PDB file of C-alpha atoms in Angstrom:
ATOM      1  CA  MET X  75       4.301  28.242  -6.088  1.00 44.00           C
ATOM      2  CA  LYS X  76       3.199  31.617  -4.688  1.00 39.00           C
ATOM      3  CA  LYS X  77       2.956  30.060  -1.238  1.00 40.00           C
ATOM      4  CA  LEU X  78       6.485  28.740  -1.468  1.00 38.00           C
ATOM      5  CA  VAL X  79       7.750  32.159  -2.601  1.00 39.00           C
ATOM      6  CA  PHE X  80       5.969  33.757   0.313  1.00 39.00           C
ATOM      7  CA  ILE X  81       7.549  31.322   2.750  1.00 38.00           C
ATOM      8  CA  THR X  82      11.001  31.911   1.260  1.00 40.00           C
ATOM      9  CA  ALA X  83      10.517  35.679   1.454  1.00 40.00           C
ATOM     10  CA  ALA X  84       9.388  35.416   5.064  1.00 40.00           C
ATOM     11  CA  LEU X  85      12.504  33.500   5.954  1.00 38.00           C
ATOM     12  CA  MET X  86      14.709  36.104   4.227  1.00 40.00           C
ATOM     13  CA  LEU X  87      12.997  39.009   6.016  1.00 36.00           C
ATOM     14  CA  ILE X  88      13.377  37.380   9.402  1.00 38.00           C
ATOM     15  CA  ALA X  89      17.021  36.557   8.744  1.00 40.00           C
ATOM     16  CA  CYS X  90      17.789  40.093   7.555  1.00 41.00           C
ATOM     17  CA  GLY X  91      15.987  41.678  10.488  1.00 42.00           C
ATOM     18  CA  ASN X  92      18.066  39.835  13.044  1.00 40.00           C
ATOM     19  CA  LYS X  93      21.225  38.256  11.740  1.00 38.00           C
ATOM     20  CA  THR X  94      21.982  36.708  15.121  1.00 36.00           C
ATOM     21  CA  LYS X  95      18.949  34.392  15.005  1.00 38.00           C
ATOM     22  CA  SER X  96      19.719  30.702  14.583  1.00 39.00           C
ATOM     23  CA  GLU X  97      18.023  28.547  11.954  1.00 36.00           C
ATOM     24  CA  SER X  98      15.855  26.922  14.616  1.00 40.00           C
ATOM     25  CA  GLU X  99      14.697  30.315  15.879  1.00 43.00           C
ATOM     26  CA  VAL X 100      13.758  31.379  12.353  1.00 34.00           C
ATOM     27  CA  MET X 101      11.736  28.196  11.824  1.00 36.00           C
ATOM     28  CA  ASP X 102      10.010  28.643  15.187  1.00 43.00           C
ATOM     29  CA  SER X 103       8.857  32.078  14.101  1.00 39.00           C
ATOM     30  CA  LEU X 104       6.798  30.591  11.264  1.00 34.00           C
ATOM     31  CA  SER X 105       3.279  29.507  12.141  1.00 37.00           C
ATOM     32  CA  ASN X 106       2.343  25.824  12.143  1.00 42.00           C
ATOM     33  CA  ASP X 107      -0.234  26.563   9.463  1.00 41.00           C
ATOM     34  CA  THR X 108       2.389  28.002   7.103  1.00 35.00           C
ATOM     35  CA  ILE X 109       4.721  25.042   7.602  1.00 38.00           C
ATOM     36  CA  ALA X 110       1.862  22.594   7.027  1.00 41.00           C
ATOM     37  CA  LYS X 111       1.011  24.301   3.722  1.00 36.00           C
ATOM     38  CA  ALA X 112       4.639  24.098   2.620  1.00 37.00           C
ATOM     39  CA  ASP X 113       4.784  20.407   3.520  1.00 43.00           C
ATOM     40  CA  SER X 114       1.607  19.772   1.558  1.00 39.00           C
ATOM     41  CA  LEU X 115       3.077  21.363  -1.544  1.00 36.00           C
ATOM     42  CA  ALA X 116       6.362  19.551  -1.144  1.00 39.00           C
ATOM     43  CA  VAL X 117       4.834  16.073  -1.415  1.00 41.00           C
ATOM     44  CA  GLN X 118       3.099  16.722  -4.745  1.00 37.00           C
ATOM     45  CA  THR X 119       4.374  15.198  -7.971  1.00 40.00           C
ATOM     46  CA  ASP X 120       3.597  16.283 -11.540  1.00 44.00           C
ATOM     47  CA  GLY X 121       0.081  15.279 -12.554  1.00 40.00           C
ATOM     48  CA  VAL X 122      -0.578  13.449  -9.283  1.00 48.00           C
ATOM     49  CA  GLU X 123      -2.692  14.715  -6.432  1.00 56.00           C
ATOM     50  CA  ALA X 124      -0.662  14.639  -3.255  1.00 67.00           C
ATOM     51  CA  ALA X 125      -1.649  12.599  -0.247  1.00 70.00           C
ATOM     52  CA  PRO X 126      -3.366  14.657   2.475  1.00 77.00           C
ATOM     53  CA  ALA X 127      -0.765  16.106   4.823  1.00 79.00           C
ATOM     54  CA  ASP X 128      -2.102  14.242   7.848  1.00 80.00           C
ATOM     55  CA  LEU X 129      -1.737  10.905   6.010  1.00 85.00           C
ATOM     56  CA  TRP X 130       1.624  11.694   4.430  1.00 85.00           C
ATOM     57  CA  THR X 131       3.580  10.323   7.369  1.00 90.00           C
ATOM     58  CA  GLU X 132       5.207   7.007   8.116  1.00 94.00           C
ATOM     59  CA  ASP X 133       3.063   6.729  11.234  1.00 94.00           C
ATOM     60  CA  ALA X 134      -0.105   6.988   9.135  1.00 93.00           C
ATOM     61  CA  VAL X 135       1.107   4.188   6.856  1.00 95.00           C
ATOM     62  CA  LYS X 136       1.991   2.015   9.851  1.00 96.00           C
ATOM     63  CA  GLN X 137      -1.406   2.658  11.393  1.00 95.00           C
ATOM     64  CA  HIS X 138      -3.132   1.574   8.176  1.00 95.00           C
ATOM     65  CA  VAL X 139      -1.062  -1.611   7.869  1.00 97.00           C
ATOM     66  CA  ARG X 140      -1.839  -2.545  11.475  1.00 97.00           C
ATOM     67  CA  GLN X 141      -5.513  -1.866  10.836  1.00 96.00           C
ATOM     68  CA  MET X 142      -5.466  -4.294   7.892  1.00 96.00           C
ATOM     69  CA  TYR X 143      -4.013  -7.138   9.899  1.00 96.00           C
ATOM     70  CA  ASP X 144      -6.231  -6.366  12.890  1.00 96.00           C
ATOM     71  CA  ARG X 145      -9.215  -6.825  10.571  1.00 95.00           C
ATOM     72  CA  LEU X 146      -7.791 -10.103   9.302  1.00 95.00           C
ATOM     73  CA  ASN X 147      -7.255 -11.346  12.856  1.00 95.00           C
ATOM     74  CA  GLU X 148     -10.832 -10.441  13.783  1.00 94.00           C
ATOM     75  CA  ASN X 149     -11.965 -12.982  11.174  1.00 91.00           C
ATOM     76  CA  ALA X 150      -9.220 -15.545  11.780  1.00 89.00           C
ATOM     77  CA  ALA X 151     -11.739 -18.408  12.007  1.00 89.00           C
ATOM     78  CA  TYR X 152     -12.974 -17.690   8.483  1.00 92.00           C
ATOM     79  CA  ILE X 153     -11.145 -15.194   6.306  1.00 91.00           C
ATOM     80  CA  ASP X 154     -12.764 -13.968   3.102  1.00 93.00           C
ATOM     81  CA  PHE X 155      -9.662 -13.024   1.109  1.00 92.00           C
ATOM     82  CA  ASN X 156     -11.732 -11.492  -1.675  1.00 92.00           C
ATOM     83  CA  GLN X 157     -13.425  -9.223   0.854  1.00 94.00           C
ATOM     84  CA  MET X 158     -10.020  -8.247   2.259  1.00 95.00           C
ATOM     85  CA  ASP X 159      -8.925  -7.344  -1.279  1.00 96.00           C
ATOM     86  CA  GLU X 160     -12.065  -5.277  -1.867  1.00 96.00           C
ATOM     87  CA  GLU X 161     -11.629  -3.356   1.355  1.00 96.00           C
ATOM     88  CA  PHE X 162      -7.898  -2.722   1.324  1.00 97.00           C
ATOM     89  CA  CYS X 163      -6.544  -2.947  -2.267  1.00 97.00           C
ATOM     90  CA  THR X 164      -6.301  -0.319  -5.017  1.00 96.00           C
ATOM     91  CA  GLY X 165      -8.710   0.072  -7.883  1.00 96.00           C
ATOM     92  CA  TYR X 166      -5.968  -0.924 -10.330  1.00 96.00           C
ATOM     93  CA  TYR X 167      -5.197  -4.142  -8.455  1.00 96.00           C
ATOM     94  CA  LEU X 168      -8.908  -4.999  -8.253  1.00 96.00           C
ATOM     95  CA  GLY X 169      -9.373  -4.202 -11.945  1.00 96.00           C
ATOM     96  CA  VAL X 170      -6.619  -6.596 -13.047  1.00 95.00           C
ATOM     97  CA  LYS X 171      -7.968  -9.277 -10.716  1.00 94.00           C
ATOM     98  CA  HIS X 172     -11.536  -8.778 -11.961  1.00 94.00           C
ATOM     99  CA  ASN X 173     -10.529  -9.050 -15.616  1.00 94.00           C
ATOM    100  CA  ILE X 174      -8.584 -12.255 -14.962  1.00 92.00           C
ATOM    101  CA  MET X 175     -11.541 -13.802 -13.146  1.00 90.00           C
ATOM    102  CA  LYS X 176     -13.870 -12.763 -15.974  1.00 91.00           C
ATOM    103  CA  HIS X 177     -11.531 -14.293 -18.549  1.00 89.00           C
ATOM    104  CA  ASP X 178     -11.084 -17.534 -16.621  1.00 88.00           C
ATOM    105  CA  ALA X 179     -14.827 -17.941 -16.133  1.00 87.00           C
ATOM    106  CA  ASN X 180     -15.249 -18.055 -19.919  1.00 83.00           C
ATOM    107  CA  ALA X 181     -11.983 -19.827 -20.786  1.00 77.00           C
ATOM    108  CA  GLN X 182     -11.960 -23.184 -22.499  1.00 72.00           C
ATOM    109  CA  GLY X 183      -9.809 -26.038 -21.214  1.00 65.00           C
ATOM    110  CA  ASP X 184      -7.808 -26.111 -18.006  1.00 66.00           C
ATOM    111  CA  MET X 185      -5.936 -22.822 -18.334  1.00 74.00           C
ATOM    112  CA  ARG X 186      -6.644 -20.801 -15.209  1.00 82.00           C
ATOM    113  CA  PHE X 187      -4.757 -18.297 -13.106  1.00 87.00           C
ATOM    114  CA  MET X 188      -3.820 -20.324 -10.040  1.00 78.00           C
ATOM    115  CA  GLY X 189      -2.038 -17.427  -8.380  1.00 77.00           C
ATOM    116  CA  ASP X 190      -2.658 -17.511  -4.658  1.00 79.00           C
ATOM    117  CA  GLU X 191      -5.526 -19.845  -3.931  1.00 71.00           C
ATOM    118  CA  GLY X 192      -4.499 -20.291  -0.299  1.00 78.00           C
ATOM    119  CA  GLY X 193      -4.552 -16.576   0.488  1.00 88.00           C
ATOM    120  CA  TYR X 194      -0.770 -16.387   0.895  1.00 89.00           C
ATOM    121  CA  ARG X 195      -0.841 -12.712  -0.024  1.00 93.00           C
ATOM    122  CA  TRP X 196      -2.605 -12.130   3.293  1.00 93.00           C
ATOM    123  CA  MET X 197      -1.466 -15.101   5.399  1.00 88.00           C
ATOM    124  CA  VAL X 198       2.256 -15.014   4.422  1.00 87.00           C
ATOM    125  CA  GLY X 199       2.544 -18.730   5.156  1.00 80.00           C
ATOM    126  CA  VAL X 200       2.189 -18.240   8.904  1.00 84.00           C
ATOM    127  CA  GLY X 201      -1.558 -18.258   9.453  1.00 82.00           C
ATOM    128  CA  ALA X 202      -3.902 -16.111  11.491  1.00 86.00           C
ATOM    129  CA  PRO X 203      -3.794 -14.595  13.973  1.00 90.00           C
ATOM    130  CA  LEU X 204      -0.789 -12.671  12.687  1.00 92.00           C
ATOM    131  CA  GLU X 205       1.393 -10.845  15.195  1.00 93.00           C
ATOM    132  CA  ILE X 206       3.571  -8.095  13.737  1.00 95.00           C
ATOM    133  CA  VAL X 207       7.080  -8.106  15.182  1.00 95.00           C
ATOM    134  CA  MET X 208       8.678  -5.640  12.726  1.00 96.00           C
ATOM    135  CA  LEU X 209       7.136  -2.869  10.635  1.00 97.00           C
ATOM    136  CA  GLU X 210       9.167  -0.401   8.576  1.00 97.00           C
ATOM    137  CA  THR X 211       7.792   2.138   6.120  1.00 96.00           C
ATOM    138  CA  ASP X 212       9.104   4.467   3.407  1.00 95.00           C
ATOM    139  CA  LEU X 213       7.288   7.323   1.677  1.00 95.00           C
ATOM    140  CA  ILE X 214       7.775   7.383  -2.111  1.00 92.00           C
ATOM    141  CA  GLY X 215       6.750  10.248  -4.391  1.00 81.00           C
ATOM    142  CA  GLY X 216       3.556  12.124  -3.642  1.00 76.00           C
ATOM    143  CA  ASN X 217       1.114   9.266  -3.169  1.00 90.00           C
ATOM    144  CA  GLU X 218       3.035   5.996  -2.728  1.00 95.00           C
ATOM    145  CA  ALA X 219       4.531   4.162   0.222  1.00 96.00           C
ATOM    146  CA  ARG X 220       6.231   0.872   0.954  1.00 97.00           C
ATOM    147  CA  ALA X 221       5.897  -1.217   4.111  1.00 97.00           C
ATOM    148  CA  ARG X 222       8.111  -4.122   5.169  1.00 96.00           C
ATOM    149  CA  VAL X 223       6.276  -6.366   7.593  1.00 96.00           C
ATOM    150  CA  LYS X 224       7.588  -9.352   9.560  1.00 93.00           C
ATOM    151  CA  PHE X 225       5.356 -11.646  11.563  1.00 93.00           C
ATOM    152  CA  LYS X 226       5.957 -13.829  14.598  1.00 91.00           C
ATOM    153  CA  ILE X 227       6.678 -17.497  13.908  1.00 85.00           C
ATOM    154  CA  ASP X 228       5.015 -20.245  15.920  1.00 80.00           C
ATOM    155  CA  PRO X 229       7.921 -22.133  17.575  1.00 76.00           C
ATOM    156  CA  LYS X 230       6.157 -25.420  16.824  1.00 70.00           C
ATOM    157  CA  PHE X 231       6.442 -24.728  13.083  1.00 70.00           C
ATOM    158  CA  ALA X 232       9.687 -22.751  12.997  1.00 69.00           C
ATOM    159  CA  ASP X 233      11.347 -24.979  10.389  1.00 66.00           C
ATOM    160  CA  GLU X 234       8.380 -24.659   8.023  1.00 64.00           C
ATOM    161  CA  GLN X 235       7.692 -20.986   8.538  1.00 65.00           C
ATOM    162  CA  GLU X 236      11.203 -19.529   8.622  1.00 68.00           C
ATOM    163  CA  GLY X 237      11.615 -17.212   5.645  1.00 66.00           C
ATOM    164  CA  HIS X 238       7.864 -17.263   4.924  1.00 76.00           C
ATOM    165  CA  ASN X 239       6.872 -14.697   7.538  1.00 86.00           C
ATOM    166  CA  PHE X 240       7.905 -11.570   5.636  1.00 90.00           C
ATOM    167  CA  MET X 241       5.937  -9.376   3.230  1.00 94.00           C
ATOM    168  CA  ILE X 242       6.669  -6.164   1.349  1.00 96.00           C
ATOM    169  CA  LEU X 243       3.557  -4.096   0.672  1.00 97.00           C
ATOM    170  CA  GLU X 244       3.344  -1.416  -2.009  1.00 97.00           C
ATOM    171  CA  LEU X 245       0.664   1.124  -1.062  1.00 97.00           C
ATOM    172  CA  TRP X 246      -1.006   3.876  -3.069  1.00 96.00           C
ATOM    173  CA  MET X 247      -3.099   6.772  -1.836  1.00 93.00           C
ATOM    174  CA  GLU X 248      -6.646   6.528  -3.229  1.00 93.00           C
ATOM    175  CA  ASN X 249      -9.723   8.478  -2.202  1.00 89.00           C
ATOM    176  CA  GLY X 250      -8.053   9.807   0.896  1.00 90.00           C
ATOM    177  CA  ARG X 251      -6.743   6.534   2.312  1.00 92.00           C
ATOM    178  CA  TRP X 252      -3.857   4.129   1.820  1.00 95.00           C
ATOM    179  CA  ARG X 253      -4.524   0.971  -0.194  1.00 96.00           C
ATOM    180  CA  VAL X 254      -2.348  -2.013  -1.111  1.00 97.00           C
ATOM    181  CA  ASN X 255      -1.335  -2.179  -4.769  1.00 97.00           C
ATOM    182  CA  ASN X 256       1.038  -5.144  -4.535  1.00 97.00           C
ATOM    183  CA  PHE X 257       2.074  -7.968  -2.219  1.00 96.00           C
ATOM    184  CA  ASP X 258       5.732  -8.868  -2.674  1.00 94.00           C
ATOM    185  CA  ALA X 259       7.076 -12.092  -1.177  1.00 88.00           C
ATOM    186  CA  PRO X 260       9.829 -13.332  -3.522  1.00 78.00           C
ATOM    187  CA  GLU X 261       9.770 -16.935  -2.268  1.00 78.00           C
ATOM    188  CA  ALA X 262       6.059 -17.125  -3.062  1.00 82.00           C
ATOM    189  CA  PHE X 263       5.481 -14.881  -6.071  1.00 86.00           C
ATOM    190  CA  GLY X 264       8.892 -14.452  -7.692  1.00 84.00           C
ATOM    191  CA  LYS X 265      10.360 -11.147  -8.820  1.00 88.00           C
ATOM    192  CA  GLY X 266       7.862  -8.311  -8.876  1.00 92.00           C
ATOM    193  CA  GLY X 267       5.365  -9.784  -6.444  1.00 93.00           C
ATOM    194  CA  TYR X 268       1.758 -10.883  -6.776  1.00 94.00           C
ATOM    195  CA  LEU X 269       0.649  -8.000  -8.986  1.00 95.00           C
ATOM    196  CA  ASN X 270       3.411  -8.859 -11.458  1.00 94.00           C
ATOM    197  CA  MET X 271       2.110 -12.443 -11.578  1.00 92.00           C
ATOM    198  CA  MET X 272      -1.365 -11.197 -12.450  1.00 94.00           C
ATOM    199  CA  GLU X 273      -0.100  -8.704 -15.037  1.00 95.00           C
ATOM    200  CA  THR X 274       2.094 -11.332 -16.711  1.00 93.00           C
ATOM    201  CA  TYR X 275      -0.795 -13.788 -16.923  1.00 92.00           C
ATOM    202  CA  ALA X 276      -3.064 -11.061 -18.300  1.00 93.00           C
ATOM    203  CA  ARG X 277      -0.610 -10.061 -21.039  1.00 93.00           C
ATOM    204  CA  GLU X 278       0.004 -13.683 -22.041  1.00 91.00           C
ATOM    205  CA  ASN X 279      -3.732 -14.182 -22.469  1.00 90.00           C
ATOM    206  CA  ASN X 280      -4.589 -10.788 -24.021  1.00 90.00           C
ATOM    207  CA  ILE X 281      -6.547  -9.751 -20.955  1.00 90.00           C
ATOM    208  CA  PRO X 282      -6.906  -5.968 -20.467  1.00 91.00           C
ATOM    209  CA  LEU X 283      -5.257  -4.606 -17.358  1.00 88.00           C
ATOM    210  CA  GLU X 284      -7.732  -1.791 -16.800  1.00 77.00           C
ATOM    211  CA  ASN X 285     -11.235  -2.569 -15.574  1.00 63.00           C
ATOM    212  CA  ASP X 286     -13.796  -1.276 -18.094  1.00 53.00           C
ATOM    213  CA  GLU X 287     -16.792  -1.820 -15.803  1.00 51.00           C
ATOM    214  CA  GLU X 288     -18.191   0.111 -12.846  1.00 47.00           C
ATOM    215  CA  PRO X 289     -15.513   0.749 -10.207  1.00 44.00           C
ATOM    216  CA  THR X 290     -15.471  -1.434  -7.104  1.00 45.00           C
ATOM    217  CA  GLU X 291     -15.184  -0.049  -3.580  1.00 46.00           C
ATOM    218  CA  GLY X 292     -11.413   0.214  -3.872  1.00 45.00           C
ATOM    219  CA  ALA X 293     -11.368   1.837  -7.293  1.00 40.00           C
ATOM    220  CA  PRO X 294     -10.574   5.545  -7.679  1.00 39.00           C
ATOM    221  CA  VAL X 295     -13.531   7.789  -8.487  1.00 27.00           C
TER     222      VAL X 295
END
């Protein structure tokens, strides 16, 4: 708060000292370091640590999303979807998934979480390699972002793939990097996306949502 007061006071002093200065001239008179500190404070929310200033940009989110799909394409011949989850998903997402798997391993009968056995959350019905043709991002709050990603359709399978080449990603900032907290493709997962499917299944079967064991790679420390 003191930093913000200082910045405000600086602006007032500059404006009073030379009333003919334009707003752009006043802003130019502030150092880049001061503006960066103000931006860092501005993205904080109550009780939540803000994302680092250099990552709190739409470009940083886009870069991370492209990195994810580049990694997937590198392993297009054999994709380990669980490994992709471990590397790129949030601790909360991994905790819910872990608890469901633990429950299903000990469950009696045929009740299992089918979810996304074919890796649709990563493949979006198109198949690797995935070529991004549209990527839009929005920054939400102090540590959340949303990315809308559209992938190129193979002309040979246009009728089958049309409408199945789009994914909305919800991302959280954890441990100084962006991670996926939810995959949302309404035609595949219904309202609320893949995370909602897991949470609904967990509640119906009295499965805890929080992971009570040692955190995985993606979990917050």
